[in-house]
Amino acid sequence: KNPFYGEYSFHYWLWKNDLKKIEDKEWIGFCQYRKFWSFEKQKKNYENIEDLNNALIKNIPVKFDEFDSILGTPLYINQFKLSKFIKRDFIQIIKNPNLLFNKNKRNIKFHFDLMHGKGNLDQAISLLDISDRQDFNDFVNTEVCFHPHNMFICNSKIKLNEYYNAVFPWLKRCESKFGFNLKGYGLKRIYGFLAERYMSFWFKKYTKSTTLPIIFKDIGEID
């Protein structure tokens, strides 16, 4: 299922195999290929490995101990150029001219429908546990940003296990709706994209969270 679940293949493995080895109140974080945690905003260029390495987080300072989790700096959908949405679905923009003038209409739900199939998010939400269903529905219909890349840092094994116990049974139920005969990046990785939105919601609802920047660099481009 890795081509469809992406990063959540690893999260599933951790949940089933290694989570018991982690001490509670021990920070554990996740990054991605070309995406790294940093205390500073993205630079235009990192000239060498040392320059990049100096920008990366190695340890979490004591001042963050008051938090349960750290999420990436929010990605604001309503700040995207409207031309990006028009290219994706011109008819949708014409039917909803308010999108041209009211950025608050460009919420998580609108973006997901446009990029990952209209109505798919609603179908997935209908399969959520009742304790989160309405809250998550409100979240995607009102919020204009989310924390990207399925990256987070958490210092509570209990909270991490609770998150996994919520997200994986939900994604499993979603398989009955979407299956695996999925074509195109926007649909093939739908389980990862669903989890990305739910992750933002869940950690904000159930933990005391803060944010840090996520920077981008392909180290293959560095001599």
PDB file of C-alpha atoms in Angstrom, residues 21-203:
ATOM      1  CA  LYS A  21      10.301   1.227  22.670  1.00  0.00           C
ATOM      2  CA  ILE A  22       9.796   4.989  22.894  1.00  0.00           C
ATOM      3  CA  GLU A  23       9.903   6.570  26.323  1.00  0.00           C
ATOM      4  CA  ASP A  24       7.028   8.877  27.195  1.00  0.00           C
ATOM      5  CA  LYS A  25       8.024  12.560  27.198  1.00  0.00           C
ATOM      6  CA  GLU A  26      10.752  11.743  24.685  1.00  0.00           C
ATOM      7  CA  TRP A  27      10.559  13.871  21.548  1.00  0.00           C
ATOM      8  CA  ILE A  28      10.109  11.926  18.319  1.00  0.00           C
ATOM      9  CA  GLY A  29       9.880  13.715  15.000  1.00  0.00           C
ATOM     10  CA  PHE A  30       9.367  12.902  11.350  1.00  0.00           C
ATOM     11  CA  CYS A  31      10.810  14.509   8.246  1.00  0.00           C
ATOM     12  CA  GLN A  32      10.711  13.703   4.533  1.00  0.00           C
ATOM     13  CA  TYR A  33      12.930  13.476   1.514  1.00  0.00           C
ATOM     14  CA  ARG A  34      14.016  17.095   0.812  1.00  0.00           C
ATOM     15  CA  LYS A  35      12.000  18.459   3.746  1.00  0.00           C
ATOM     16  CA  PHE A  36      13.631  19.272   7.086  1.00  0.00           C
ATOM     17  CA  TRP A  37      12.788  20.921  10.418  1.00  0.00           C
ATOM     18  CA  SER A  38      14.490  24.222  11.151  1.00  0.00           C
ATOM     19  CA  PHE A  39      14.364  27.129  13.593  1.00  0.00           C
ATOM     20  CA  GLU A  40      14.765  29.586  10.724  1.00  0.00           C
ATOM     21  CA  LYS A  41      12.777  30.398   7.616  1.00  0.00           C
ATOM     22  CA  GLN A  42      13.699  29.025   4.221  1.00  0.00           C
ATOM     23  CA  LYS A  43      16.825  30.528   2.649  1.00  0.00           C
ATOM     24  CA  LYS A  44      16.985  31.040  -1.083  1.00  0.00           C
ATOM     25  CA  ASN A  45      20.037  28.839  -1.262  1.00  0.00           C
ATOM     26  CA  TYR A  46      22.115  26.467   0.857  1.00  0.00           C
ATOM     27  CA  GLU A  47      25.588  26.522  -0.642  1.00  0.00           C
ATOM     28  CA  ASN A  48      26.885  23.299   0.886  1.00  0.00           C
ATOM     29  CA  ILE A  49      26.003  20.470   3.253  1.00  0.00           C
ATOM     30  CA  GLU A  50      27.450  22.326   6.237  1.00  0.00           C
ATOM     31  CA  ASP A  51      25.311  25.378   5.472  1.00  0.00           C
ATOM     32  CA  LEU A  52      22.197  23.200   5.328  1.00  0.00           C
ATOM     33  CA  ASN A  53      23.205  21.172   8.380  1.00  0.00           C
ATOM     34  CA  ASN A  54      23.612  24.313  10.467  1.00  0.00           C
ATOM     35  CA  ALA A  55      20.019  25.254   9.703  1.00  0.00           C
ATOM     36  CA  LEU A  56      18.518  21.937  10.833  1.00  0.00           C
ATOM     37  CA  ILE A  57      17.054  21.032  14.206  1.00  0.00           C
ATOM     38  CA  LYS A  58      19.075  18.430  16.122  1.00  0.00           C
ATOM     39  CA  ASN A  59      17.519  18.789  19.560  1.00  0.00           C
ATOM     40  CA  ILE A  60      14.339  20.332  20.915  1.00  0.00           C
ATOM     41  CA  PRO A  61      15.096  23.151  23.404  1.00  0.00           C
ATOM     42  CA  VAL A  62      13.718  22.981  26.931  1.00  0.00           C
ATOM     43  CA  LYS A  63      11.403  25.933  26.249  1.00  0.00           C
ATOM     44  CA  PHE A  64       9.284  23.614  24.076  1.00  0.00           C
ATOM     45  CA  ASP A  65       8.606  21.228  26.956  1.00  0.00           C
ATOM     46  CA  GLU A  66       5.338  23.010  27.697  1.00  0.00           C
ATOM     47  CA  PHE A  67       3.990  21.672  24.386  1.00  0.00           C
ATOM     48  CA  ASP A  68       2.847  18.186  23.425  1.00  0.00           C
ATOM     49  CA  SER A  69       3.462  18.600  19.710  1.00  0.00           C
ATOM     50  CA  ILE A  70       5.128  20.730  17.052  1.00  0.00           C
ATOM     51  CA  LEU A  71       3.597  21.171  13.602  1.00  0.00           C
ATOM     52  CA  GLY A  72       4.952  22.778  10.456  1.00  0.00           C
ATOM     53  CA  THR A  73       4.274  26.424   9.711  1.00  0.00           C
ATOM     54  CA  PRO A  74       0.725  26.582   8.269  1.00  0.00           C
ATOM     55  CA  LEU A  75       0.211  26.501   4.517  1.00  0.00           C
ATOM     56  CA  TYR A  76      -2.396  29.102   3.596  1.00  0.00           C
ATOM     57  CA  ILE A  77      -4.514  27.887   0.701  1.00  0.00           C
ATOM     58  CA  ASN A  78      -6.202  31.243   0.235  1.00  0.00           C
ATOM     59  CA  GLN A  79      -2.829  32.836  -0.507  1.00  0.00           C
ATOM     60  CA  PHE A  80      -2.338  30.708  -3.638  1.00  0.00           C
ATOM     61  CA  LYS A  81      -2.703  32.553  -6.921  1.00  0.00           C
ATOM     62  CA  LEU A  82      -6.232  32.188  -8.240  1.00  0.00           C
ATOM     63  CA  SER A  83      -4.794  31.202 -11.627  1.00  0.00           C
ATOM     64  CA  LYS A  84      -3.708  27.895 -10.062  1.00  0.00           C
ATOM     65  CA  PHE A  85      -7.313  27.079  -9.216  1.00  0.00           C
ATOM     66  CA  ILE A  86      -8.637  28.306 -12.559  1.00  0.00           C
ATOM     67  CA  LYS A  87      -6.247  25.998 -14.416  1.00  0.00           C
ATOM     68  CA  ARG A  88      -7.445  23.100 -12.296  1.00  0.00           C
ATOM     69  CA  ASP A  89     -11.195  23.660 -12.631  1.00  0.00           C
ATOM     70  CA  PHE A  90     -12.330  26.708 -14.593  1.00  0.00           C
ATOM     71  CA  ILE A  91     -16.007  25.662 -14.376  1.00  0.00           C
ATOM     72  CA  GLN A  92     -15.891  25.575 -10.562  1.00  0.00           C
ATOM     73  CA  ILE A  93     -14.568  29.142 -10.430  1.00  0.00           C
ATOM     74  CA  ILE A  94     -17.235  30.366 -12.871  1.00  0.00           C
ATOM     75  CA  LYS A  95     -19.966  28.702 -10.795  1.00  0.00           C
ATOM     76  CA  ASN A  96     -18.596  30.284  -7.607  1.00  0.00           C
ATOM     77  CA  PRO A  97     -17.507  33.847  -8.544  1.00  0.00           C
ATOM     78  CA  ASN A  98     -17.217  34.711  -4.837  1.00  0.00           C
ATOM     79  CA  LEU A  99     -13.927  32.818  -4.903  1.00  0.00           C
ATOM     80  CA  LEU A 100     -12.516  35.672  -6.965  1.00  0.00           C
ATOM     81  CA  PHE A 101     -13.132  38.197  -4.230  1.00  0.00           C
ATOM     82  CA  ASN A 102     -13.543  36.359  -0.911  1.00  0.00           C
ATOM     83  CA  LYS A 103     -10.395  34.469   0.060  1.00  0.00           C
ATOM     84  CA  ASN A 104     -12.149  32.936   3.051  1.00  0.00           C
ATOM     85  CA  LYS A 105     -14.186  30.847   0.598  1.00  0.00           C
ATOM     86  CA  ARG A 106     -10.972  29.123  -0.483  1.00  0.00           C
ATOM     87  CA  ASN A 107     -10.925  26.780   2.486  1.00  0.00           C
ATOM     88  CA  ILE A 108      -9.513  23.272   3.014  1.00  0.00           C
ATOM     89  CA  LYS A 109     -12.679  21.658   1.649  1.00  0.00           C
ATOM     90  CA  PHE A 110     -12.603  23.749  -1.540  1.00  0.00           C
ATOM     91  CA  HIS A 111      -8.916  22.971  -2.092  1.00  0.00           C
ATOM     92  CA  PHE A 112      -9.329  19.228  -1.496  1.00  0.00           C
ATOM     93  CA  ASP A 113     -12.317  18.988  -3.839  1.00  0.00           C
ATOM     94  CA  LEU A 114     -10.341  20.769  -6.522  1.00  0.00           C
ATOM     95  CA  MET A 115      -7.088  18.838  -6.172  1.00  0.00           C
ATOM     96  CA  HIS A 116      -8.185  15.374  -5.007  1.00  0.00           C
ATOM     97  CA  GLY A 117     -11.685  14.796  -6.361  1.00  0.00           C
ATOM     98  CA  LYS A 118     -14.924  16.616  -5.678  1.00  0.00           C
ATOM     99  CA  GLY A 119     -16.886  15.050  -2.839  1.00  0.00           C
ATOM    100  CA  ASN A 120     -14.121  12.666  -1.773  1.00  0.00           C
ATOM    101  CA  LEU A 121     -13.412  14.537   1.440  1.00  0.00           C
ATOM    102  CA  ASP A 122     -17.093  14.495   2.384  1.00  0.00           C
ATOM    103  CA  GLN A 123     -17.225  10.741   1.789  1.00  0.00           C
ATOM    104  CA  ALA A 124     -14.172  10.228   3.959  1.00  0.00           C
ATOM    105  CA  ILE A 125     -15.536  12.408   6.757  1.00  0.00           C
ATOM    106  CA  SER A 126     -18.714  10.317   6.825  1.00  0.00           C
ATOM    107  CA  LEU A 127     -16.527   7.372   7.883  1.00  0.00           C
ATOM    108  CA  LEU A 128     -14.854   9.147  10.791  1.00  0.00           C
ATOM    109  CA  ASP A 129     -15.579   8.216  14.387  1.00  0.00           C
ATOM    110  CA  ILE A 130     -18.595  10.149  15.606  1.00  0.00           C
ATOM    111  CA  SER A 131     -16.455  11.937  18.221  1.00  0.00           C
ATOM    112  CA  ASP A 132     -14.525  13.760  15.480  1.00  0.00           C
ATOM    113  CA  ARG A 133     -16.900  13.768  12.532  1.00  0.00           C
ATOM    114  CA  GLN A 134     -18.636  17.105  13.058  1.00  0.00           C
ATOM    115  CA  ASP A 135     -15.567  18.884  14.425  1.00  0.00           C
ATOM    116  CA  PHE A 136     -13.433  17.805  11.472  1.00  0.00           C
ATOM    117  CA  ASN A 137     -16.184  18.758   9.038  1.00  0.00           C
ATOM    118  CA  ASP A 138     -16.329  22.227  10.619  1.00  0.00           C
ATOM    119  CA  PHE A 139     -12.534  22.436  10.459  1.00  0.00           C
ATOM    120  CA  VAL A 140     -12.232  21.771   6.721  1.00  0.00           C
ATOM    121  CA  ASN A 141     -15.142  24.078   5.887  1.00  0.00           C
ATOM    122  CA  THR A 142     -13.864  27.053   7.884  1.00  0.00           C
ATOM    123  CA  GLU A 143     -10.066  26.841   7.991  1.00  0.00           C
ATOM    124  CA  VAL A 144      -8.038  28.305   5.121  1.00  0.00           C
ATOM    125  CA  CYS A 145      -4.754  26.680   6.142  1.00  0.00           C
ATOM    126  CA  PHE A 146      -3.322  23.376   7.311  1.00  0.00           C
ATOM    127  CA  HIS A 147       0.039  22.071   8.548  1.00  0.00           C
ATOM    128  CA  PRO A 148       1.687  20.412   5.558  1.00  0.00           C
ATOM    129  CA  HIS A 149       3.696  17.319   4.598  1.00  0.00           C
ATOM    130  CA  ASN A 150       2.449  14.914   7.284  1.00  0.00           C
ATOM    131  CA  MET A 151       5.332  16.094   9.445  1.00  0.00           C
ATOM    132  CA  PHE A 152       5.050  16.564  13.187  1.00  0.00           C
ATOM    133  CA  ILE A 153       7.112  16.243  16.354  1.00  0.00           C
ATOM    134  CA  CYS A 154       5.507  14.796  19.481  1.00  0.00           C
ATOM    135  CA  ASN A 155       6.771  14.278  23.030  1.00  0.00           C
ATOM    136  CA  SER A 156       3.961  12.074  24.311  1.00  0.00           C
ATOM    137  CA  LYS A 157       3.922   8.401  23.363  1.00  0.00           C
ATOM    138  CA  ILE A 158       0.392   8.238  24.726  1.00  0.00           C
ATOM    139  CA  LYS A 159      -0.798  11.024  22.405  1.00  0.00           C
ATOM    140  CA  LEU A 160       1.060   9.530  19.463  1.00  0.00           C
ATOM    141  CA  ASN A 161      -0.611   6.170  20.032  1.00  0.00           C
ATOM    142  CA  GLU A 162      -4.010   7.864  20.364  1.00  0.00           C
ATOM    143  CA  TYR A 163      -3.447   9.590  17.043  1.00  0.00           C
ATOM    144  CA  TYR A 164      -2.509   6.349  15.319  1.00  0.00           C
ATOM    145  CA  ASN A 165      -5.518   4.609  16.880  1.00  0.00           C
ATOM    146  CA  ALA A 166      -7.717   7.302  15.327  1.00  0.00           C
ATOM    147  CA  VAL A 167      -6.180   7.789  11.894  1.00  0.00           C
ATOM    148  CA  PHE A 168      -5.426   4.222  10.775  1.00  0.00           C
ATOM    149  CA  PRO A 169      -8.848   2.651  11.413  1.00  0.00           C
ATOM    150  CA  TRP A 170     -10.376   5.649   9.623  1.00  0.00           C
ATOM    151  CA  LEU A 171      -8.095   5.277   6.593  1.00  0.00           C
ATOM    152  CA  LYS A 172      -8.858   1.559   6.530  1.00  0.00           C
ATOM    153  CA  ARG A 173     -12.577   2.354   6.312  1.00  0.00           C
ATOM    154  CA  CYS A 174     -11.815   4.835   3.524  1.00  0.00           C
ATOM    155  CA  GLU A 175     -10.313   2.001   1.486  1.00  0.00           C
ATOM    156  CA  SER A 176     -13.845   0.627   1.076  1.00  0.00           C
ATOM    157  CA  LYS A 177     -14.808   3.904  -0.654  1.00  0.00           C
ATOM    158  CA  PHE A 178     -11.740   4.615  -2.776  1.00  0.00           C
ATOM    159  CA  GLY A 179      -9.937   1.282  -3.185  1.00  0.00           C
ATOM    160  CA  PHE A 180      -6.562   1.191  -4.941  1.00  0.00           C
ATOM    161  CA  ASN A 181      -7.436   1.578  -8.614  1.00  0.00           C
ATOM    162  CA  LEU A 182      -6.437   5.223  -8.381  1.00  0.00           C
ATOM    163  CA  LYS A 183      -4.816   7.174 -11.196  1.00  0.00           C
ATOM    164  CA  GLY A 184      -2.924  10.458 -11.084  1.00  0.00           C
ATOM    165  CA  TYR A 185      -0.966  11.949  -8.181  1.00  0.00           C
ATOM    166  CA  GLY A 186      -3.962  13.783  -6.707  1.00  0.00           C
ATOM    167  CA  LEU A 187      -5.959  10.554  -6.350  1.00  0.00           C
ATOM    168  CA  LYS A 188      -3.303   7.865  -5.989  1.00  0.00           C
ATOM    169  CA  ARG A 189      -2.004   9.416  -2.763  1.00  0.00           C
ATOM    170  CA  ILE A 190      -5.481  10.242  -1.427  1.00  0.00           C
ATOM    171  CA  TYR A 191      -4.925   8.375   1.856  1.00  0.00           C
ATOM    172  CA  GLY A 192      -1.849  10.485   2.574  1.00  0.00           C
ATOM    173  CA  PHE A 193      -3.689  13.678   1.656  1.00  0.00           C
ATOM    174  CA  LEU A 194      -6.628  12.779   3.902  1.00  0.00           C
ATOM    175  CA  ALA A 195      -4.253  12.039   6.766  1.00  0.00           C
ATOM    176  CA  GLU A 196      -2.449  15.349   6.202  1.00  0.00           C
ATOM    177  CA  ARG A 197      -5.643  17.340   6.779  1.00  0.00           C
ATOM    178  CA  TYR A 198      -6.734  15.168   9.677  1.00  0.00           C
ATOM    179  CA  MET A 199      -3.308  15.423  11.311  1.00  0.00           C
ATOM    180  CA  SER A 200      -3.606  19.223  11.437  1.00  0.00           C
ATOM    181  CA  PHE A 201      -7.045  18.957  12.983  1.00  0.00           C
ATOM    182  CA  TRP A 202      -6.248  16.173  15.466  1.00  0.00           C
ATOM    183  CA  PHE A 203      -3.100  17.649  16.986  1.00  0.00           C
TER     184      PHE A 203
END
